Coordinates of C-alpha atoms in Angstrom, one line a residue:
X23 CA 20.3 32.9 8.2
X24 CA 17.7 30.9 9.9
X25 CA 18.2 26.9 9.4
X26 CA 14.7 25.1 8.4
X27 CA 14.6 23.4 11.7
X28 CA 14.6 26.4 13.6
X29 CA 11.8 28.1 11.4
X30 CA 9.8 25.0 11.4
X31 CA 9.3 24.6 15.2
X32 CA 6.8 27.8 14.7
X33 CA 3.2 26.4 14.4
X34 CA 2.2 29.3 12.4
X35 CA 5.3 29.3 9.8
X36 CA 4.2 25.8 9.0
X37 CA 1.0 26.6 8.6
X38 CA 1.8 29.2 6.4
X39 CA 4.1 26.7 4.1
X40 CA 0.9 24.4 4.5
X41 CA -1.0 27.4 2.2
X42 CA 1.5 27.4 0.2
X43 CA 1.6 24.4 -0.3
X44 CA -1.6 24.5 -2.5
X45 CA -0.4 27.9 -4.1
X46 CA 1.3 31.3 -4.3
X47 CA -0.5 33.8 -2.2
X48 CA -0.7 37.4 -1.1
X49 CA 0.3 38.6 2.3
X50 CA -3.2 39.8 2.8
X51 CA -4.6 36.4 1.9
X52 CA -2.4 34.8 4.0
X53 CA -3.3 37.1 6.5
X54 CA -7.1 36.7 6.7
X55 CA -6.1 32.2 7.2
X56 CA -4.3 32.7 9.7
X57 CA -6.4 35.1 11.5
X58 CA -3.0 37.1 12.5
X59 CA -2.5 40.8 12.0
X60 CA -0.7 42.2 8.6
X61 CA 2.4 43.2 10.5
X62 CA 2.8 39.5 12.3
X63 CA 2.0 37.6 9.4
X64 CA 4.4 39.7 7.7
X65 CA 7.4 38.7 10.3
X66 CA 6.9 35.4 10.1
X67 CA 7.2 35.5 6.0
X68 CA 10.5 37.6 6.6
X69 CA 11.7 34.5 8.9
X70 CA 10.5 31.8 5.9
X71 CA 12.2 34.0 3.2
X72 CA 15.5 34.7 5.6
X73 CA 15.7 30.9 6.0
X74 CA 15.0 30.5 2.2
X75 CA 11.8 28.4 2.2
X76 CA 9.7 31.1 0.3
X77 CA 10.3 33.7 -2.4
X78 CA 8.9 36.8 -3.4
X79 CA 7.5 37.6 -6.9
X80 CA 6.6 41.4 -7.6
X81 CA 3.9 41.6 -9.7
X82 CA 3.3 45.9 -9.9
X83 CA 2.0 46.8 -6.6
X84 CA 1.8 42.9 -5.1
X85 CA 4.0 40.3 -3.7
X86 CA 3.1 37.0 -4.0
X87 CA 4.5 34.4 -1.4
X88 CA 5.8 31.4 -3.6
X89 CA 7.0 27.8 -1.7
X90 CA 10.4 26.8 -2.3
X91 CA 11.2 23.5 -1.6
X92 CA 14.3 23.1 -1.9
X93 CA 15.6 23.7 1.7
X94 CA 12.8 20.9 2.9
X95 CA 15.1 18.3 1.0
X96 CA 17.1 19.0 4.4
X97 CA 14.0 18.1 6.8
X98 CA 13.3 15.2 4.7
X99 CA 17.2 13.6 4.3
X100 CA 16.9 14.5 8.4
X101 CA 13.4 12.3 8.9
X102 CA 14.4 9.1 6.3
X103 CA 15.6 7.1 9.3
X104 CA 12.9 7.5 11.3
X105 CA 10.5 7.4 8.4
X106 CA 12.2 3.4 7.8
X107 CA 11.9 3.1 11.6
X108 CA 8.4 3.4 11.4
X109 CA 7.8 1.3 8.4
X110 CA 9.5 -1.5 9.8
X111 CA 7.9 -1.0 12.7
X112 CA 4.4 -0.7 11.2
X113 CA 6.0 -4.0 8.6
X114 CA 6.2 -6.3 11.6
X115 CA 2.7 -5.3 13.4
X116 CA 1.5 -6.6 10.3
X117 CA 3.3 -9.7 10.0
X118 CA 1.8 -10.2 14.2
X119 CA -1.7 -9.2 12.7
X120 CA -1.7 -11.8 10.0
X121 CA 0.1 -14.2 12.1
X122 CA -3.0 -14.6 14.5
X123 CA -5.8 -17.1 14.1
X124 CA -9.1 -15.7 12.8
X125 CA -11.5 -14.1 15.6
X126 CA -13.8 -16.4 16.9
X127 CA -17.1 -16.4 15.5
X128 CA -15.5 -15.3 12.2
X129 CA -16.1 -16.4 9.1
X130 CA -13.4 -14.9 6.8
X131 CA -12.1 -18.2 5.8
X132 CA -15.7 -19.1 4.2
X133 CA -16.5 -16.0 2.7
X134 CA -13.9 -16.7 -0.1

């Protein structure tokens, strides 16, 4: 089985999960965004379902291609540090920005 990681780094399975995102589809549907053929489109889903990040519901003669998102709870524990990384980061560019006297020629202060 396929970790998340390792299924993510394909542009095209992301994309997929990005459809999916907004709803269950149909291979075919699927198929005719990404501009892929039925067979490839149908690899990659293998590779997402393998890997656990979408499910299959039968419904008579179709499949519909459900999200899961479960397994992204991985990706996202992974990404927290760097997510607070950034927000400190982007925290003390703001305390710089604010820190900084008014442009000249501004009138800020007397628009108030």
């Amino acid at each position: 089985m396929s970790i998340p990681f390792d299924v993510l780094a394909e542009p095209t399975r992301r994309r997929i999960l990005d459809l999916l995102l907004e709803r269950p589809r149909l291979v075919g549907e699927l198929t005719d965004h990404l501009g892929l053929s039925q067979p490839g489109t149908s690899k990659h889903l293998r590779v997402l379902r393998e890997a656990g990040l979408v499910r299959v519901r039968r419904d008579a003669q179709r499949r519909w291609y459900e999200l899961r998102p479960e397994p992204l709870a991985e990706v996202d524990a992974w990404l927290a540090p760097y997510r607070r990384l950034w927000e400190e980061r982007l925290d003390a560019l703001e305390r710089h920005l604010d820190a900084l006297p008014d442009a000249p020629g501004s009138n800020r202060k007397d628009e108030s």
